[in-house]
Amino acid sequence: MEKLIYLDSGATTFPKPEEVYVAMDKFFRCCGVNPGRSGYDLCMVAGSMVEETRKLLTKFLNGTDPNRLIFASNATDALNLAIFGLLKEGDHAITSNIDHNSVLRPLFHLYKYGGVEVDLVPFDSQGFVDPEEFARRFKKNTKLVAINHCSNVIGTVQPVQEIGELCRERGITLLVDAAQSAGKIPINMAKMNIDVVAFTGHKSLMGPMGIGGLYVREGVEIRHTRAGGTGVRSAVRTHLDEYPYRLEYGTPNLPGIAGLNAGVKWVLKEGMSTIHGRETKLLGMLRDGLREIDGVTLYCQEDLANHIGVLAFNVEGLEAMDTGTMLDVDYSITCRTGLHCAPRVHKQLGTDKIHGTVRFGLGPFNTAEDIEAAINAVGKIARIRLKQKAC
Ligand SMILES: Cc1ncc(COP(=O)(O)O)c(C=O)c1O
């Protein structure tokens, strides 16, 4: 089989560092028991691994209390816990056109069924939201601003700190979707004025699927919108109020937490700035190569200063899906095509009318050869298309 070139790290990173596979296998075989339910030794070992991972991630996000780091299934699950637990009937929330459906859909669900007003902020021609646009929409009943840290379509890093400053002045909760950014660029909850941050384990934190979570700043309370077993204080009739139990339900994904633990340690060992620096260099190569090709349109890639390694493009005259199929079948290059769960990005760019874009997502294991191969492949596809057009 031809060597597969994996350029779909925006969806999930692959492969994972060897340490992640080893940690999951070892943990599951040696102590894959239910922590917090009993006091025997294995249970204590499993529990310590969970607590160590809470501490690791709390430090990673510059939080202060590991108990306020809660585990959920993924970023979508974490964002649902936050959004449904922060808003109630009569509240107003603001999000943006850059956001992913895991923010937009819970908000629009509450708009449709829960009496919550929702406003959307557009992004500028380069793919950045203006903090003042949020401030302009603040009302007496504004309770939440929910914003994507890094776009999963065009890769732009949003000015979270400035948005946070404006929210703090008004006592509005700032929820940040860090699904794309966590593990790529630093997240400092205190410095960036973030109240609640949602992360996923399987992207740049280099862990497996099925694990993610939230960090909830002290002083911010999220109502529990589910209830069930926590393994502790079972005689209490309703779900526990204290963190982390407040937002955790049932048996946790232990192998997932073990893998995430190893993934975060790998990121720290490599160094986030090293990973991001390498990726930015490759992104520059990719952007420069693609923009030389006749018939290729790039979206919001003029200045790469505040970008992660995610790049959206189209080949003139081709549906994104067809370009993706050719890359896969003819060149063994993986990518993602379509709307990428972020329909408003495409609506604003006008790419909704042509069924979205092709997206390359770079990861820590990509090389300059991968990028050269991608540029060559897109070049050949575009030239064939131009020839067909000329006939
Ligand atoms: C910006 C953004 N938010 C949220 C999510 C959802 O993450 P998960 O699939 O882990 O729930 C994604 C995943 O693609 C994303 O890119």
Tab-separated table of C-alpha atoms and ligand atoms in Angstrom:
chain	number	residue	atom	x	y	z
A	1	MET	CA	0.000	0.000	0.000
A	2	GLU	CA	1.149	3.518	-0.787
A	3	LYS	CA	2.222	5.513	2.286
A	4	LEU	CA	-0.797	7.258	3.769
A	5	ILE	CA	-0.326	10.977	4.277
A	6	TYR	CA	-2.493	11.989	7.189
A	7	LEU	CA	-3.653	15.597	6.931
A	8	ASP	CA	-6.841	15.318	8.959
A	9	SER	CA	-5.577	16.286	12.410
A	10	GLY	CA	-8.354	18.894	12.686
A	11	ALA	CA	-10.709	15.931	13.077
A	12	THR	CA	-8.418	13.906	15.315
A	13	THR	CA	-4.673	13.460	15.615
A	14	PHE	CA	-3.305	10.202	14.244
A	15	PRO	CA	-1.196	8.330	15.062
A	16	LYS	CA	-0.804	8.976	18.764
A	17	PRO	CA	2.560	9.025	20.526
A	18	GLU	CA	3.678	5.490	21.404
A	19	GLU	CA	3.506	6.415	25.106
A	20	VAL	CA	-0.280	6.849	24.798
A	21	TYR	CA	-0.870	3.341	23.420
A	22	VAL	CA	1.416	1.854	26.068
A	23	ALA	CA	-0.178	3.777	28.947
A	24	MET	CA	-3.706	2.769	27.951
A	25	ASP	CA	-2.842	-0.877	27.488
A	26	LYS	CA	-0.855	-1.044	30.719
A	27	PHE	CA	-3.458	0.754	32.773
A	28	PHE	CA	-6.397	-1.256	31.442
A	29	ARG	CA	-4.618	-4.575	32.010
A	30	CYS	CA	-3.154	-3.776	35.417
A	31	CYS	CA	-5.772	-1.697	37.172
A	32	GLY	CA	-8.835	-1.272	34.985
A	33	VAL	CA	-11.200	-1.229	37.958
A	34	ASN	CA	-13.815	1.289	39.050
A	35	PRO	CA	-12.214	4.017	41.190
A	36	GLY	CA	-13.961	5.787	44.053
A	37	ARG	CA	-16.320	2.834	44.585
A	38	SER	CA	-14.270	0.687	46.985
A	39	GLY	CA	-11.148	0.846	49.122
A	40	TYR	CA	-9.057	-2.071	47.843
A	41	ASP	CA	-5.581	-1.403	46.513
A	42	LEU	CA	-6.312	-1.535	42.792
A	43	CYS	CA	-9.163	0.882	43.262
A	44	MET	CA	-6.809	3.293	44.996
A	45	VAL	CA	-4.279	3.014	42.162
A	46	ALA	CA	-6.971	3.743	39.557
A	47	GLY	CA	-8.253	6.657	41.657
A	48	SER	CA	-4.747	8.118	41.999
A	49	MET	CA	-4.289	8.061	38.232
A	50	VAL	CA	-7.553	9.994	37.797
A	51	GLU	CA	-6.571	12.544	40.452
A	52	GLU	CA	-3.088	12.909	38.984
A	53	THR	CA	-4.650	13.638	35.577
A	54	ARG	CA	-6.967	16.242	37.113
A	55	LYS	CA	-3.909	17.948	38.627
A	56	LEU	CA	-1.964	17.722	35.382
A	57	LEU	CA	-4.752	19.315	33.340
A	58	THR	CA	-5.505	21.938	35.986
A	59	LYS	CA	-1.878	23.045	35.836
A	60	PHE	CA	-1.925	22.853	32.040
A	61	LEU	CA	-4.872	25.286	31.944
A	62	ASN	CA	-3.519	27.382	34.807
A	63	GLY	CA	-6.502	26.602	37.005
A	64	THR	CA	-6.182	26.478	40.779
A	65	ASP	CA	-8.368	23.643	42.099
A	66	PRO	CA	-8.074	20.175	40.511
A	67	ASN	CA	-11.548	19.294	41.814
A	68	ARG	CA	-12.965	21.819	39.389
A	69	LEU	CA	-11.468	19.911	36.474
A	70	ILE	CA	-14.209	17.522	35.457
A	71	PHE	CA	-14.091	14.706	32.921
A	72	ALA	CA	-16.729	14.306	30.221
A	73	SER	CA	-16.887	12.233	27.035
A	74	ASN	CA	-15.534	14.856	24.641
A	75	ALA	CA	-15.723	18.595	23.978
A	76	THR	CA	-19.330	18.331	22.772
A	77	ASP	CA	-20.412	16.655	25.986
A	78	ALA	CA	-18.487	19.174	28.086
A	79	LEU	CA	-19.971	22.142	26.182
A	80	ASN	CA	-23.478	20.728	26.610
A	81	LEU	CA	-22.929	20.385	30.368
A	82	ALA	CA	-21.764	23.997	30.539
A	83	ILE	CA	-24.336	25.610	28.246
A	84	PHE	CA	-27.385	23.807	29.645
A	85	GLY	CA	-26.108	24.306	33.189
A	86	LEU	CA	-25.370	28.025	32.837
A	87	LEU	CA	-28.443	29.330	31.010
A	88	LYS	CA	-32.109	29.500	31.963
A	89	GLU	CA	-35.290	30.926	30.471
A	90	GLY	CA	-35.074	34.687	29.846
A	91	ASP	CA	-31.272	34.725	29.518
A	92	HIS	CA	-29.351	36.099	26.556
A	93	ALA	CA	-26.232	34.438	25.131
A	94	ILE	CA	-23.736	35.561	22.501
A	95	THR	CA	-21.640	33.361	20.249
A	96	SER	CA	-20.111	33.825	16.800
A	97	ASN	CA	-20.176	32.709	13.188
A	98	ILE	CA	-16.785	31.066	13.715
A	99	ASP	CA	-18.231	28.581	16.222
A	100	HIS	CA	-18.734	24.841	15.921
A	101	ASN	CA	-22.068	23.054	16.151
A	102	SER	CA	-21.151	21.773	19.593
A	103	VAL	CA	-21.650	25.369	20.772
A	104	LEU	CA	-24.243	26.493	18.225
A	105	ARG	CA	-26.628	23.553	18.542
A	106	PRO	CA	-26.995	23.559	22.343
A	107	LEU	CA	-27.573	27.328	22.150
A	108	PHE	CA	-30.126	27.054	19.345
A	109	HIS	CA	-31.794	24.193	21.213
A	110	LEU	CA	-32.254	26.535	24.158
A	111	TYR	CA	-33.453	29.268	21.800
A	112	LYS	CA	-36.082	26.948	20.320
A	113	TYR	CA	-37.201	25.122	23.456
A	114	GLY	CA	-35.854	27.019	26.451
A	115	GLY	CA	-36.685	30.709	26.034
A	116	VAL	CA	-33.038	31.782	25.642
A	117	GLU	CA	-32.120	34.605	23.232
A	118	VAL	CA	-29.037	34.018	21.066
A	119	ASP	CA	-26.962	36.591	19.166
A	120	LEU	CA	-24.186	35.903	16.685
A	121	VAL	CA	-21.071	37.969	16.022
A	122	PRO	CA	-19.587	37.818	12.492
A	123	PHE	CA	-15.857	37.515	11.786
A	124	ASP	CA	-13.807	39.883	9.640
A	125	SER	CA	-12.318	39.211	6.192
A	126	GLN	CA	-9.317	37.502	7.809
A	127	GLY	CA	-11.395	35.261	10.073
A	128	PHE	CA	-11.153	37.080	13.418
A	129	VAL	CA	-13.986	38.290	15.635
A	130	ASP	CA	-13.839	41.816	17.035
A	131	PRO	CA	-14.260	41.903	20.858
A	132	GLU	CA	-16.173	45.173	20.555
A	133	GLU	CA	-18.832	43.371	18.513
A	134	PHE	CA	-19.587	41.305	21.628
A	135	ALA	CA	-19.721	44.389	23.833
A	136	ARG	CA	-22.130	46.036	21.382
A	137	ARG	CA	-24.532	43.121	21.891
A	138	PHE	CA	-24.383	43.046	25.705
A	139	LYS	CA	-27.796	43.477	27.331
A	140	LYS	CA	-29.076	43.442	30.889
A	141	ASN	CA	-29.935	39.747	30.595
A	142	THR	CA	-26.698	38.653	28.842
A	143	LYS	CA	-25.415	35.749	30.910
A	144	LEU	CA	-23.039	33.938	28.614
A	145	VAL	CA	-20.500	34.499	25.853
A	146	ALA	CA	-19.464	31.204	24.251
A	147	ILE	CA	-16.548	31.433	21.832
A	148	ASN	CA	-14.303	29.174	19.862
A	149	HIS	CA	-10.617	29.661	20.708
A	150	CYS	CA	-9.347	28.395	17.328
A	151	SER	CA	-11.445	27.873	14.229
A	152	ASN	CA	-11.609	24.281	13.046
A	153	VAL	CA	-12.154	25.495	9.454
A	154	ILE	CA	-9.791	28.403	8.861
A	155	GLY	CA	-7.467	28.000	11.846
A	156	THR	CA	-7.701	31.548	13.204
A	157	VAL	CA	-6.991	32.121	16.916
A	158	GLN	CA	-9.611	34.412	18.421
A	159	PRO	CA	-8.846	37.321	20.807
A	160	VAL	CA	-10.202	35.499	23.862
A	161	GLN	CA	-8.364	37.575	26.442
A	162	GLU	CA	-9.881	40.842	25.177
A	163	ILE	CA	-13.369	39.317	24.964
A	164	GLY	CA	-12.843	38.008	28.499
A	165	GLU	CA	-11.908	41.461	29.781
A	166	LEU	CA	-15.177	42.892	28.453
A	167	CYS	CA	-17.159	39.997	29.926
A	168	ARG	CA	-15.509	40.401	33.363
A	169	GLU	CA	-16.419	44.100	33.478
A	170	ARG	CA	-20.067	43.122	33.047
A	171	GLY	CA	-20.085	39.935	35.155
A	172	ILE	CA	-20.876	37.830	32.076
A	173	THR	CA	-19.600	34.246	32.043
A	174	LEU	CA	-17.069	33.456	29.323
A	175	LEU	CA	-17.104	29.875	28.043
A	176	VAL	CA	-14.254	28.950	25.679
A	177	ASP	CA	-14.321	26.008	23.291
A	178	ALA	CA	-10.687	24.914	23.273
A	179	ALA	CA	-11.259	21.721	21.265
A	180	GLN	CA	-8.763	22.811	18.594
A	181	SER	CA	-6.376	24.844	20.719
A	182	ALA	CA	-5.678	22.770	23.838
A	183	GLY	CA	-2.246	21.239	23.308
A	184	LYS	CA	-1.349	23.594	20.465
A	185	ILE	CA	-1.306	27.006	22.076
A	186	PRO	CA	-1.144	27.937	25.760
A	187	ILE	CA	-4.392	28.436	27.657
A	188	ASN	CA	-4.066	30.474	30.817
A	189	MET	CA	-7.509	30.717	32.403
A	190	ALA	CA	-6.505	33.502	34.776
A	191	LYS	CA	-4.646	35.661	32.271
A	192	MET	CA	-7.219	35.151	29.530
A	193	ASN	CA	-10.193	35.916	31.818
A	194	ILE	CA	-11.798	32.559	31.043
A	195	ASP	CA	-14.547	31.318	33.365
A	196	VAL	CA	-15.155	27.904	31.863
A	197	VAL	CA	-13.056	26.066	29.294
A	198	ALA	CA	-14.014	22.919	27.391
A	199	PHE	CA	-11.378	20.574	25.944
A	200	THR	CA	-11.264	17.291	24.099
A	201	GLY	CA	-8.653	14.585	24.565
A	202	HIS	CA	-8.323	13.205	21.048
A	203	LYS	CA	-6.985	16.204	19.133
A	204	SER	CA	-3.850	18.107	20.130
A	205	LEU	CA	-3.751	16.739	23.664
A	206	MET	CA	-2.832	13.516	21.812
A	207	GLY	CA	-5.114	11.239	23.841
A	208	PRO	CA	-7.802	8.836	22.644
A	209	MET	CA	-11.396	9.499	21.653
A	210	GLY	CA	-14.130	9.426	24.292
A	211	ILE	CA	-12.493	11.707	26.845
A	212	GLY	CA	-12.712	15.465	27.326
A	213	GLY	CA	-13.808	17.828	30.038
A	214	LEU	CA	-14.254	21.241	31.567
A	215	TYR	CA	-12.413	23.449	33.978
A	216	VAL	CA	-14.827	25.663	35.914
A	217	ARG	CA	-13.328	28.677	37.645
A	218	GLU	CA	-14.025	29.169	41.347
A	219	GLY	CA	-17.071	31.392	41.800
A	220	VAL	CA	-18.795	30.160	38.637
A	221	GLU	CA	-21.547	27.652	39.289
A	222	ILE	CA	-22.884	25.301	36.647
A	223	ARG	CA	-26.220	23.657	37.526
A	224	HIS	CA	-26.267	19.892	37.175
A	225	THR	CA	-28.534	18.915	34.332
A	226	ARG	CA	-28.070	15.166	34.838
A	227	ALA	CA	-28.005	12.957	37.897
A	228	GLY	CA	-26.757	9.526	38.827
A	229	GLY	CA	-24.081	7.525	40.547
A	230	THR	CA	-20.855	9.128	41.677
A	231	GLY	CA	-19.510	6.310	43.838
A	232	VAL	CA	-19.540	8.473	46.964
A	233	ARG	CA	-22.238	9.489	49.497
A	234	SER	CA	-24.747	7.156	47.911
A	235	ALA	CA	-27.413	7.829	50.557
A	236	VAL	CA	-27.909	11.399	49.339
A	237	ARG	CA	-31.125	11.470	47.267
A	238	THR	CA	-30.106	14.012	44.648
A	239	HIS	CA	-26.933	14.496	42.669
A	240	LEU	CA	-24.015	15.921	44.659
A	241	ASP	CA	-23.318	19.643	44.524
A	242	GLU	CA	-19.593	19.551	45.134
A	243	TYR	CA	-17.027	19.350	42.355
A	244	PRO	CA	-15.928	17.211	40.623
A	245	TYR	CA	-18.986	14.990	41.304
A	246	ARG	CA	-21.343	17.853	40.466
A	247	LEU	CA	-20.630	17.452	36.768
A	248	GLU	CA	-19.513	13.813	36.583
A	249	TYR	CA	-21.963	10.963	36.169
A	250	GLY	CA	-21.382	7.228	36.335
A	251	THR	CA	-18.217	5.283	35.679
A	252	PRO	CA	-15.505	7.415	34.083
A	253	ASN	CA	-13.616	6.451	30.934
A	254	LEU	CA	-10.574	5.119	32.792
A	255	PRO	CA	-8.504	3.932	29.789
A	256	GLY	CA	-9.332	7.267	28.150
A	257	ILE	CA	-8.077	9.225	31.155
A	258	ALA	CA	-4.907	7.076	31.245
A	259	GLY	CA	-4.315	7.831	27.547
A	260	LEU	CA	-5.015	11.526	28.031
A	261	ASN	CA	-2.582	11.582	30.956
A	262	ALA	CA	0.145	10.177	28.694
A	263	GLY	CA	-0.851	12.506	25.828
A	264	VAL	CA	-0.569	15.640	27.964
A	265	LYS	CA	2.791	14.488	29.333
A	266	TRP	CA	4.007	13.926	25.766
A	267	VAL	CA	2.915	17.445	24.746
A	268	LEU	CA	4.730	18.893	27.770
A	269	LYS	CA	7.847	16.857	27.006
A	270	GLU	CA	7.934	17.957	23.343
A	271	GLY	CA	7.003	21.536	24.294
A	272	MET	CA	3.902	23.250	22.980
A	273	SER	CA	5.875	26.076	21.409
A	274	THR	CA	8.101	23.561	19.586
A	275	ILE	CA	5.054	21.669	18.278
A	276	HIS	CA	3.285	24.866	17.274
A	277	GLY	CA	6.448	26.355	15.739
A	278	ARG	CA	7.004	23.263	13.565
A	279	GLU	CA	3.385	23.262	12.518
A	280	THR	CA	3.408	26.970	11.646
A	281	LYS	CA	6.449	26.429	9.426
A	282	LEU	CA	4.689	23.600	7.584
A	283	LEU	CA	1.497	25.654	7.357
A	284	GLY	CA	3.481	28.468	5.714
A	285	MET	CA	4.933	26.017	3.181
A	286	LEU	CA	1.496	24.614	2.437
A	287	ARG	CA	-0.133	28.020	2.117
A	288	ASP	CA	2.662	29.329	-0.139
A	289	GLY	CA	2.595	26.234	-2.344
A	290	LEU	CA	-1.180	26.129	-2.739
A	291	ARG	CA	-1.556	29.787	-3.506
A	292	GLU	CA	0.786	29.451	-6.495
A	293	ILE	CA	-1.616	26.989	-8.132
A	294	ASP	CA	-4.038	28.372	-10.725
A	295	GLY	CA	-7.637	27.702	-9.788
A	296	VAL	CA	-7.021	27.197	-6.044
A	297	THR	CA	-8.807	29.482	-3.586
A	298	LEU	CA	-7.617	29.706	0.020
A	299	TYR	CA	-9.746	31.101	2.819
A	300	CYS	CA	-8.414	33.559	5.447
A	301	GLN	CA	-4.768	32.556	5.069
A	302	GLU	CA	-3.110	35.868	4.250
A	303	ASP	CA	-1.472	36.434	7.621
A	304	LEU	CA	-0.511	33.305	9.548
A	305	ALA	CA	0.503	35.133	12.743
A	306	ASN	CA	-2.506	33.974	14.764
A	307	HIS	CA	-3.201	30.626	13.181
A	308	ILE	CA	-3.060	26.958	13.971
A	309	GLY	CA	-2.261	24.402	11.289
A	310	VAL	CA	-5.696	24.192	9.721
A	311	LEU	CA	-6.185	25.355	6.150
A	312	ALA	CA	-9.349	25.457	4.017
A	313	PHE	CA	-9.327	25.639	0.211
A	314	ASN	CA	-11.216	24.776	-2.949
A	315	VAL	CA	-10.247	23.913	-6.505
A	316	GLU	CA	-12.218	25.922	-9.030
A	317	GLY	CA	-14.949	23.921	-10.732
A	318	LEU	CA	-14.783	21.022	-8.297
A	319	GLU	CA	-16.972	20.182	-5.345
A	320	ALA	CA	-14.856	19.942	-2.173
A	321	MET	CA	-15.929	16.321	-1.826
A	322	ASP	CA	-14.599	15.456	-5.291
A	323	THR	CA	-11.229	17.049	-4.548
A	324	GLY	CA	-11.139	15.076	-1.292
A	325	THR	CA	-11.949	11.818	-3.069
A	326	MET	CA	-9.188	12.390	-5.651
A	327	LEU	CA	-6.683	13.202	-2.906
A	328	ASP	CA	-7.625	10.006	-1.125
A	329	VAL	CA	-7.971	7.597	-4.046
A	330	ASP	CA	-5.225	8.876	-6.340
A	331	TYR	CA	-2.681	10.179	-3.836
A	332	SER	CA	-3.421	8.482	-0.466
A	333	ILE	CA	-3.778	11.879	1.172
A	334	THR	CA	-6.455	12.218	3.836
A	335	CYS	CA	-8.345	15.439	4.432
A	336	ARG	CA	-11.825	16.495	5.492
A	337	THR	CA	-14.418	18.025	3.170
A	338	GLY	CA	-17.809	19.695	3.590
A	339	LEU	CA	-19.027	22.087	6.268
A	340	HIS	CA	-16.876	20.715	9.127
A	341	CYS	CA	-19.718	21.101	11.682
A	342	ALA	CA	-19.275	24.862	11.415
A	343	PRO	CA	-22.030	25.893	8.971
A	344	ARG	CA	-21.890	29.607	9.759
A	345	VAL	CA	-18.249	29.885	8.778
A	346	HIS	CA	-19.234	28.648	5.331
A	347	LYS	CA	-22.329	30.818	5.178
A	348	GLN	CA	-20.208	33.891	5.840
A	349	LEU	CA	-17.490	32.837	3.371
A	350	GLY	CA	-20.125	31.915	0.772
A	351	THR	CA	-18.733	28.375	0.554
A	352	ASP	CA	-22.047	26.924	1.767
A	353	LYS	CA	-23.266	27.312	-1.837
A	354	ILE	CA	-20.557	24.971	-3.078
A	355	HIS	CA	-20.945	22.442	-0.256
A	356	GLY	CA	-18.042	23.690	1.832
A	357	THR	CA	-14.294	23.406	1.472
A	358	VAL	CA	-11.453	20.931	1.598
A	359	ARG	CA	-9.590	21.140	4.900
A	360	PHE	CA	-6.041	20.088	5.639
A	361	GLY	CA	-5.302	19.748	9.361
A	362	LEU	CA	-1.639	19.472	10.338
A	363	GLY	CA	-0.395	17.436	13.273
A	364	PRO	CA	2.852	17.006	15.170
A	365	PHE	CA	3.999	14.067	13.043
A	366	ASN	CA	3.659	15.758	9.647
A	367	THR	CA	6.816	16.440	7.664
A	368	ALA	CA	7.921	18.743	4.854
A	369	GLU	CA	7.617	15.736	2.489
A	370	ASP	CA	3.921	15.392	3.412
A	371	ILE	CA	3.377	19.033	2.564
A	372	GLU	CA	5.241	18.762	-0.750
A	373	ALA	CA	3.137	15.726	-1.663
A	374	ALA	CA	-0.068	17.593	-0.830
A	375	ILE	CA	0.924	20.628	-2.896
A	376	ASN	CA	1.882	18.409	-5.863
A	377	ALA	CA	-1.365	16.454	-5.642
A	378	VAL	CA	-3.571	19.551	-5.475
A	379	GLY	CA	-1.548	21.032	-8.363
A	380	LYS	CA	-2.199	17.968	-10.539
A	381	ILE	CA	-5.914	17.951	-9.662
A	382	ALA	CA	-6.223	21.659	-10.510
A	383	ARG	CA	-4.362	21.255	-13.813
A	384	ILE	CA	-6.590	18.346	-14.910
A	385	ARG	CA	-9.616	20.442	-14.055
A	386	LEU	CA	-8.280	23.434	-16.045
A	387	LYS	CA	-7.588	21.189	-19.059
A	388	GLN	CA	-11.124	19.773	-18.868
A	389	LYS	CA	-12.487	23.303	-18.706
A	390	ALA	CA	-10.488	24.346	-21.772
A	391	CYS	CA	-11.804	21.403	-23.874
B	1	LIG	C1	-13.875	23.809	17.366
B	1	LIG	C2	-14.444	22.497	17.784
B	1	LIG	N1	-15.294	22.451	18.815
B	1	LIG	C3	-15.811	21.296	19.253
B	1	LIG	C4	-15.502	20.100	18.643
B	1	LIG	C5	-16.107	18.846	19.149
B	1	LIG	O1	-15.145	17.992	19.677
B	1	LIG	P1	-15.529	16.496	20.049
B	1	LIG	O2	-15.776	15.800	18.742
B	1	LIG	O3	-14.355	15.978	20.758
B	1	LIG	O4	-16.742	16.541	20.854
B	1	LIG	C6	-14.629	20.091	17.556
B	1	LIG	C7	-14.324	18.836	16.855
B	1	LIG	O5	-14.084	18.762	15.681
B	1	LIG	C8	-14.083	21.315	17.118
B	1	LIG	O6	-13.237	21.366	16.088
